CSV table of C-alpha atoms and ligand atoms in Angstrom, one decimal:
chain,number,residue,atom,x,y,z
A,1,MET,CA,24.3,9.6,14.8
A,2,ARG,CA,21.4,7.3,14.0
A,3,TYR,CA,20.2,7.8,10.5
A,4,TYR,CA,18.1,6.3,7.7
A,5,VAL,CA,17.9,7.0,4.0
A,6,LEU,CA,14.9,6.7,1.7
A,7,ASP,CA,15.4,7.0,-2.0
A,8,ARG,CA,13.1,7.4,-5.0
A,9,GLY,CA,14.3,4.3,-6.6
A,10,ASP,CA,15.5,5.7,-9.8
A,11,PRO,CA,19.3,4.8,-10.7
A,12,LEU,CA,20.7,8.2,-9.6
A,13,SER,CA,18.8,8.4,-6.3
A,14,VAL,CA,19.8,4.7,-5.5
A,15,GLU,CA,23.5,5.4,-6.4
A,16,LEU,CA,23.4,8.5,-4.1
A,17,SER,CA,21.8,6.4,-1.3
A,18,GLN,CA,24.7,3.9,-1.6
A,19,GLN,CA,27.2,6.7,-1.5
A,20,PHE,CA,25.6,8.2,1.6
A,21,HIS,CA,25.8,4.8,3.3
A,22,LYS,CA,29.4,4.3,2.5
A,23,LEU,CA,30.5,7.7,3.8
A,24,ALA,CA,28.2,7.5,6.8
A,25,GLU,CA,29.8,4.2,7.6
A,26,GLN,CA,33.2,5.7,7.5
A,27,ARG,CA,32.1,8.5,9.8
A,28,GLY,CA,30.6,6.0,12.3
A,29,PHE,CA,27.0,6.8,11.8
A,30,GLU,CA,24.7,4.0,12.8
A,31,LEU,CA,22.0,2.9,10.2
A,32,ASP,CA,18.7,2.6,12.2
A,33,ALA,CA,15.4,1.9,10.5
A,34,GLU,CA,13.5,1.9,13.7
A,35,SER,CA,14.6,5.0,15.6
A,36,PRO,CA,16.7,7.3,13.5
A,37,GLU,CA,17.6,10.8,14.6
A,38,ILE,CA,17.9,12.0,11.0
A,39,VAL,CA,16.0,10.7,7.9
A,40,VAL,CA,17.6,11.5,4.5
A,41,SER,CA,15.2,11.6,1.6
A,42,ILE,CA,16.9,11.3,-1.8
A,43,GLY,CA,14.7,12.0,-4.9
A,44,GLY,CA,12.1,14.8,-4.9
A,45,ASP,CA,9.4,16.4,-2.8
A,46,GLY,CA,7.3,13.3,-3.4
A,47,THR,CA,10.1,11.3,-1.8
A,48,MET,CA,9.9,13.5,1.3
A,49,LEU,CA,6.2,12.8,1.4
A,50,HIS,CA,6.9,9.1,1.4
A,51,ALA,CA,9.6,9.5,4.1
A,52,PHE,CA,7.3,11.6,6.3
A,53,HIS,CA,4.6,9.1,6.2
A,54,THR,CA,6.9,6.1,6.6
A,55,PHE,CA,8.0,7.7,10.0
A,56,ILE,CA,4.6,9.2,10.9
A,57,ASP,CA,4.7,7.7,14.4
A,58,ARG,CA,8.2,9.2,15.2
A,59,ILE,CA,7.7,12.7,13.8
A,60,PRO,CA,8.5,14.5,17.1
A,61,ASP,CA,11.7,12.4,17.6
A,62,LEU,CA,13.5,13.0,14.3
A,63,ALA,CA,14.5,15.6,11.6
A,64,PHE,CA,14.5,15.2,7.9
A,65,VAL,CA,17.1,16.2,5.3
A,66,GLY,CA,16.3,16.3,1.6
A,67,VAL,CA,18.5,15.7,-1.4
A,68,HIS,CA,17.1,16.4,-4.8
A,69,THR,CA,18.0,14.3,-7.9
A,70,GLY,CA,15.8,16.2,-10.3
A,71,HIS,CA,14.7,19.8,-10.2
A,72,LEU,CA,14.9,22.0,-7.1
A,73,GLY,CA,12.8,20.7,-4.4
A,74,PHE,CA,10.8,22.5,-1.7
A,75,TYR,CA,11.8,20.0,0.9
A,76,ALA,CA,15.0,19.0,-0.7
A,77,ASP,CA,17.9,21.4,-0.5
A,78,TRP,CA,21.0,19.4,-1.3
A,79,LYS,CA,22.0,18.7,-4.9
A,80,ALA,CA,23.2,15.3,-6.1
A,81,ASP,CA,26.9,16.2,-6.0
A,82,GLU,CA,26.9,17.5,-2.5
A,83,ILE,CA,26.5,14.4,-0.4
A,84,PRO,CA,30.2,14.4,0.8
A,85,LYS,CA,29.8,18.0,1.9
A,86,LEU,CA,26.5,17.2,3.5
A,87,ILE,CA,28.2,14.4,5.5
A,88,ASP,CA,30.9,16.7,6.6
A,89,LEU,CA,28.5,19.2,7.8
A,90,MET,CA,26.6,16.5,9.6
A,91,CYS,CA,29.9,15.7,11.4
A,92,GLY,CA,30.6,19.3,12.2
A,93,ILE,CA,33.5,19.3,9.7
A,94,GLY,CA,34.1,22.2,7.4
A,95,ASP,CA,32.4,24.9,9.4
A,96,PRO,CA,33.4,24.9,13.2
A,97,LYS,CA,30.4,27.0,14.0
A,98,ILE,CA,28.1,24.1,12.7
A,99,MET,CA,28.3,21.5,15.3
A,100,LYS,CA,24.6,21.0,15.3
A,101,PRO,CA,22.1,21.7,12.5
A,102,ARG,CA,19.5,24.5,12.9
A,103,ILE,CA,16.2,22.6,13.3
A,104,VAL,CA,13.3,24.4,11.5
A,105,LYS,CA,9.8,23.2,12.4
A,106,TYR,CA,6.9,23.4,9.9
A,107,PRO,CA,3.1,23.1,10.7
A,108,LEU,CA,1.1,20.2,9.8
A,109,VAL,CA,-2.7,19.6,9.3
A,110,GLN,CA,-4.6,17.1,11.4
A,111,LEU,CA,-7.7,15.4,10.1
A,112,GLU,CA,-10.4,13.5,12.0
A,113,ILE,CA,-12.6,11.6,9.7
A,114,HIS,CA,-16.1,10.6,11.0
A,115,LYS,CA,-17.8,7.9,9.1
A,116,LYS,CA,-20.9,5.9,9.7
A,117,SER,CA,-18.5,2.9,10.1
A,118,GLY,CA,-16.0,4.6,12.5
A,119,THR,CA,-13.4,7.2,12.9
A,120,ALA,CA,-9.9,7.7,11.7
A,121,SER,CA,-7.2,10.4,12.0
A,122,PHE,CA,-4.4,11.6,9.7
A,123,ILE,CA,-1.6,14.0,9.5
A,124,ALA,CA,-0.7,15.7,6.3
A,125,LEU,CA,2.6,17.4,5.4
A,126,ASN,CA,1.3,19.0,2.1
A,127,GLU,CA,-2.5,18.8,2.1
A,128,PHE,CA,-5.7,16.9,2.3
A,129,THR,CA,-8.3,17.0,-0.4
A,130,LEU,CA,-11.9,15.9,-0.6
A,131,LYS,CA,-13.4,15.2,-4.0
A,132,GLY,CA,-16.5,13.5,-5.4
A,133,VAL,CA,-15.8,10.1,-7.0
A,134,ASP,CA,-18.9,10.1,-9.3
A,135,GLY,CA,-19.1,13.8,-9.9
A,136,THR,CA,-19.7,17.0,-7.8
A,137,LEU,CA,-18.9,17.1,-4.1
A,138,VAL,CA,-21.7,18.6,-2.1
A,139,ALA,CA,-20.7,19.6,1.4
A,140,GLN,CA,-21.4,22.0,4.1
A,141,VAL,CA,-18.3,23.9,5.5
A,142,ASP,CA,-18.4,25.1,9.1
A,143,ILE,CA,-15.7,27.2,10.8
A,144,ASN,CA,-15.5,27.1,14.5
A,145,ASP,CA,-18.9,25.2,14.7
A,146,VAL,CA,-20.7,27.9,12.7
A,147,THR,CA,-22.0,27.2,9.2
A,148,PHE,CA,-19.9,29.1,6.7
A,149,GLU,CA,-21.0,28.0,3.3
A,150,MET,CA,-22.5,25.2,1.2
A,151,PHE,CA,-19.9,23.9,-1.2
A,152,ARG,CA,-20.7,22.4,-4.6
A,153,GLY,CA,-17.8,21.7,-7.0
A,154,ASP,CA,-14.9,19.4,-7.7
A,155,GLY,CA,-13.5,19.5,-4.2
A,156,ILE,CA,-11.8,21.2,-1.4
A,157,CYS,CA,-8.1,21.4,-0.7
A,158,ILE,CA,-6.8,22.1,2.8
A,159,SER,CA,-3.2,22.7,2.9
A,160,THR,CA,-0.3,23.3,5.2
A,161,PRO,CA,2.1,26.3,4.7
A,162,SER,CA,4.7,24.1,3.2
A,163,GLY,CA,2.2,22.4,1.1
A,164,SER,CA,1.0,25.8,-0.2
A,165,THR,CA,3.5,25.6,-3.1
A,166,ALA,CA,2.0,22.2,-4.2
A,167,TYR,CA,-1.7,21.4,-5.1
A,168,ASN,CA,-2.9,24.5,-3.3
A,169,LYS,CA,-1.0,26.6,-5.8
A,170,SER,CA,-2.6,24.8,-8.8
A,171,VAL,CA,-5.9,25.8,-7.4
A,172,GLY,CA,-5.2,29.5,-6.8
A,173,GLY,CA,-4.2,29.3,-3.2
A,174,ALA,CA,-1.8,31.8,-1.7
A,175,MET,CA,2.0,31.0,-0.9
A,176,VAL,CA,2.2,30.8,2.9
A,177,HIS,CA,5.4,31.1,4.8
A,178,PRO,CA,5.9,27.9,7.0
A,179,SER,CA,6.7,30.0,10.0
A,180,ILE,CA,3.0,30.9,10.1
A,181,ASP,CA,0.9,28.3,12.0
A,182,ALA,CA,-2.1,28.2,9.7
A,183,LEU,CA,-4.0,26.0,7.4
A,184,GLN,CA,-5.5,27.1,4.0
A,185,ILE,CA,-8.7,26.2,2.6
A,186,ALA,CA,-8.8,26.5,-1.3
A,187,GLU,CA,-11.7,25.6,-3.5
A,188,ILE,CA,-11.3,23.2,-6.5
A,189,ALA,CA,-13.6,24.4,-9.2
A,190,SER,CA,-16.7,25.5,-7.1
A,191,ILE,CA,-20.1,26.0,-8.7
A,192,ASN,CA,-21.7,29.2,-7.9
A,193,ASN,CA,-25.4,29.9,-8.4
A,194,ARG,CA,-28.5,31.0,-6.5
A,195,ILE,CA,-28.4,27.9,-4.4
A,196,PHE,CA,-24.7,27.2,-3.8
A,197,ARG,CA,-22.6,30.3,-3.0
A,198,THR,CA,-19.1,29.9,-1.8
A,199,LEU,CA,-16.6,32.6,-0.8
A,200,GLY,CA,-14.6,31.9,-4.0
A,201,SER,CA,-11.3,32.9,-2.4
A,202,PRO,CA,-8.8,30.8,-0.5
A,203,LEU,CA,-8.8,31.5,3.3
A,204,LEU,CA,-6.3,31.0,6.1
A,205,LEU,CA,-7.3,29.6,9.5
A,206,PRO,CA,-5.1,30.2,12.5
A,207,LYS,CA,-4.0,27.5,14.9
A,208,HIS,CA,-6.8,27.9,17.4
A,209,HIS,CA,-9.6,27.6,14.7
A,210,HIS,CA,-11.1,24.5,13.2
A,211,CYS,CA,-13.1,23.7,10.1
A,212,ASP,CA,-15.6,20.9,9.6
A,213,ILE,CA,-16.7,19.6,6.3
A,214,PHE,CA,-20.0,17.7,6.3
A,215,SER,CA,-21.0,15.5,3.5
A,216,SER,CA,-24.4,16.8,2.4
A,217,LYS,CA,-25.6,13.8,0.5
A,218,ASP,CA,-25.0,10.1,0.0
A,219,GLN,CA,-21.9,10.2,-2.2
A,220,ARG,CA,-18.7,8.3,-2.8
A,221,LEU,CA,-15.8,10.5,-1.9
A,222,LEU,CA,-12.0,10.5,-2.6
A,223,LEU,CA,-9.9,11.7,0.2
A,224,THR,CA,-6.3,12.3,-0.4
A,225,VAL,CA,-3.7,12.9,2.3
A,226,ASP,CA,-0.5,14.0,0.5
A,227,HIS,CA,0.3,11.1,-2.0
A,228,ASN,CA,-2.2,8.7,-0.4
A,229,ASN,CA,-5.7,8.2,-1.6
A,230,PHE,CA,-8.8,6.6,0.0
A,231,GLN,CA,-12.4,6.2,-1.1
A,232,ILE,CA,-15.0,6.8,1.5
A,233,ASP,CA,-18.6,5.9,0.9
A,234,ASP,CA,-20.2,6.8,4.3
A,235,LEU,CA,-18.5,10.0,5.3
A,236,ILE,CA,-20.2,12.2,7.9
A,237,SER,CA,-17.7,14.8,8.4
A,238,VAL,CA,-14.0,15.7,8.4
A,239,ARG,CA,-12.5,18.1,11.1
A,240,CYS,CA,-9.4,19.9,10.0
A,241,GLN,CA,-7.1,21.9,12.2
A,242,VAL,CA,-3.4,22.9,12.6
A,243,ALA,CA,-1.8,19.8,14.2
A,244,GLU,CA,-0.3,20.1,17.7
A,245,GLN,CA,2.9,18.4,16.4
A,246,LYS,CA,5.2,19.9,13.8
A,247,VAL,CA,7.7,18.3,11.4
A,248,SER,CA,11.4,19.1,11.8
A,249,PHE,CA,14.0,19.6,9.1
A,250,ALA,CA,17.7,19.7,9.9
A,251,ARG,CA,19.3,22.7,8.1
A,252,TYR,CA,23.1,22.7,7.7
A,253,ARG,CA,22.9,25.9,5.7
A,254,PRO,CA,20.3,28.5,4.9
A,255,PHE,CA,17.3,27.4,2.7
A,256,PRO,CA,15.1,30.5,2.5
A,257,PHE,CA,11.5,29.7,1.6
A,258,TRP,CA,10.9,32.8,-0.7
A,259,ASN,CA,14.2,32.0,-2.6
A,260,ARG,CA,12.7,28.5,-3.2
A,261,VAL,CA,9.4,30.0,-4.4
A,262,ARG,CA,11.3,32.4,-6.7
A,263,ASP,CA,13.6,29.7,-8.1
A,264,ALA,CA,10.9,27.2,-8.6
A,265,PHE,CA,8.2,29.4,-10.2
A,266,LEU,CA,9.9,32.5,-11.6
A,267,GLY,CA,13.3,30.9,-12.6
B,1,LIG,P1,3.1,13.4,-8.3
B,1,LIG,O1,1.7,13.6,-9.0
B,1,LIG,O2,3.9,12.3,-8.9
B,1,LIG,O3,3.9,14.7,-8.2
B,1,LIG,C1,3.4,15.9,-7.9
B,1,LIG,C2,4.4,17.1,-8.1
B,1,LIG,O4,4.2,18.0,-6.8
B,1,LIG,C3,5.8,16.6,-8.2
B,1,LIG,O5,6.5,17.5,-9.1
B,1,LIG,C4,6.3,17.1,-6.7
B,1,LIG,O6,7.7,17.4,-6.7
B,1,LIG,C5,5.6,18.3,-6.4
B,1,LIG,N1,5.5,18.6,-5.0
B,1,LIG,C6,5.3,17.8,-4.0
B,1,LIG,N2,5.2,18.6,-2.8
B,1,LIG,C7,5.5,19.8,-3.1
B,1,LIG,C8,5.6,21.0,-2.4
B,1,LIG,N3,5.4,21.0,-1.1
B,1,LIG,N4,5.8,22.1,-3.2
B,1,LIG,C9,5.9,22.2,-4.4
B,1,LIG,N5,5.8,21.0,-5.2
B,1,LIG,C10,5.6,19.8,-4.6
B,1,LIG,O7,2.8,13.1,-6.8
B,1,LIG,P2,3.6,12.8,-5.6
B,1,LIG,O8,5.1,13.0,-5.9
B,1,LIG,O9,3.2,11.5,-4.8
B,1,LIG,O10,3.2,14.0,-4.6
B,1,LIG,C11,1.9,14.1,-4.2
B,1,LIG,C12,1.6,15.6,-4.2
B,1,LIG,O11,1.3,15.9,-5.5
B,1,LIG,C13,0.4,16.1,-3.4
B,1,LIG,O12,0.7,16.2,-2.0
B,1,LIG,C14,-0.1,17.3,-4.1
B,1,LIG,O13,0.4,18.4,-3.5
B,1,LIG,C15,0.5,17.1,-5.5
B,1,LIG,N6,-0.6,17.2,-6.5
B,1,LIG,C16,-0.7,18.2,-7.2
B,1,LIG,C17,-1.7,18.4,-8.1
B,1,LIG,C18,-1.8,19.6,-8.9
B,1,LIG,O14,-1.0,20.5,-8.7
B,1,LIG,N7,-2.9,19.7,-9.8
B,1,LIG,C19,-2.6,17.3,-8.3
B,1,LIG,C20,-2.4,16.2,-7.5
B,1,LIG,C21,-1.4,16.1,-6.6
B,1,LIG,P3,8.9,16.3,-7.0
B,1,LIG,O15,9.0,16.1,-8.5
B,1,LIG,O16,10.1,17.0,-6.5
B,1,LIG,O17,8.6,15.1,-6.2
């Protein structure tokens, strides 16, 4: 098996990373930074975001496994003391029924950025947000090429189902099961008055729909794609839709989404 490990860089994550390499070598795994089949992220959900973007060009060809070294993760299901067990299961040892992991696939959000100076595209695992740098964001939101609303406020958050438990949750979005091919549009502190009127509720778009956000004035904007930030001074529009490709996670045991939501937020 060709594998790669990314860790958060804190002492425990580095130690576990070394432990993983040692056990993997004993089992004949091949360390491969270019074309791994399995990428192991050791740290937190933020580490998984880094791992995802590190291998963004190879997403269809690999699966991720997450080990958490802090609190329970949404992308990281293995605990710090479970590395030997994880390696055993990766080798098909311990449970003869598990010779191969179950691969679960989660939807992603695709963005096409149109600027006066050119175009760019991105894929988000959690979400993309658009905010004003100097103050209020003013933007027209179209759904399926029809004007939907004029937005004025702090920003707009467009999340994937697996990202619904992250920033989206803080702005009042719904939790969405990752088996649903959808993106969620949630407002970040919208202003509502006679001129600017927004829906005021988060909404879900299915896979075959798209949404365009048009910058409605000259404004400096901050675009975030997961943990990455970009400033854009000449935005024309952003098109968002559910991406064609999905991200794969290798499951060596069940990791139900609703259990994770309960354990993370309800205790
Ligand atoms: P960070 O600011 O250092 O950490 C953000 C927190 O979000 C961490 O506790 C992280 O968990 C958690 N997180 C990441 N993905 C998650 C998910 N899918 N479900 C639930 N929690 C999740 O930033 P970062 O580690 O680089 O992560 C970037 C992410 O931060 C963005 O994608 C965005 O979702 C989130 N964020 C949230 C807010 C907010 O809620 N107001 C504001 C900005 C950004 P770990 O500790 O396990 O890494």
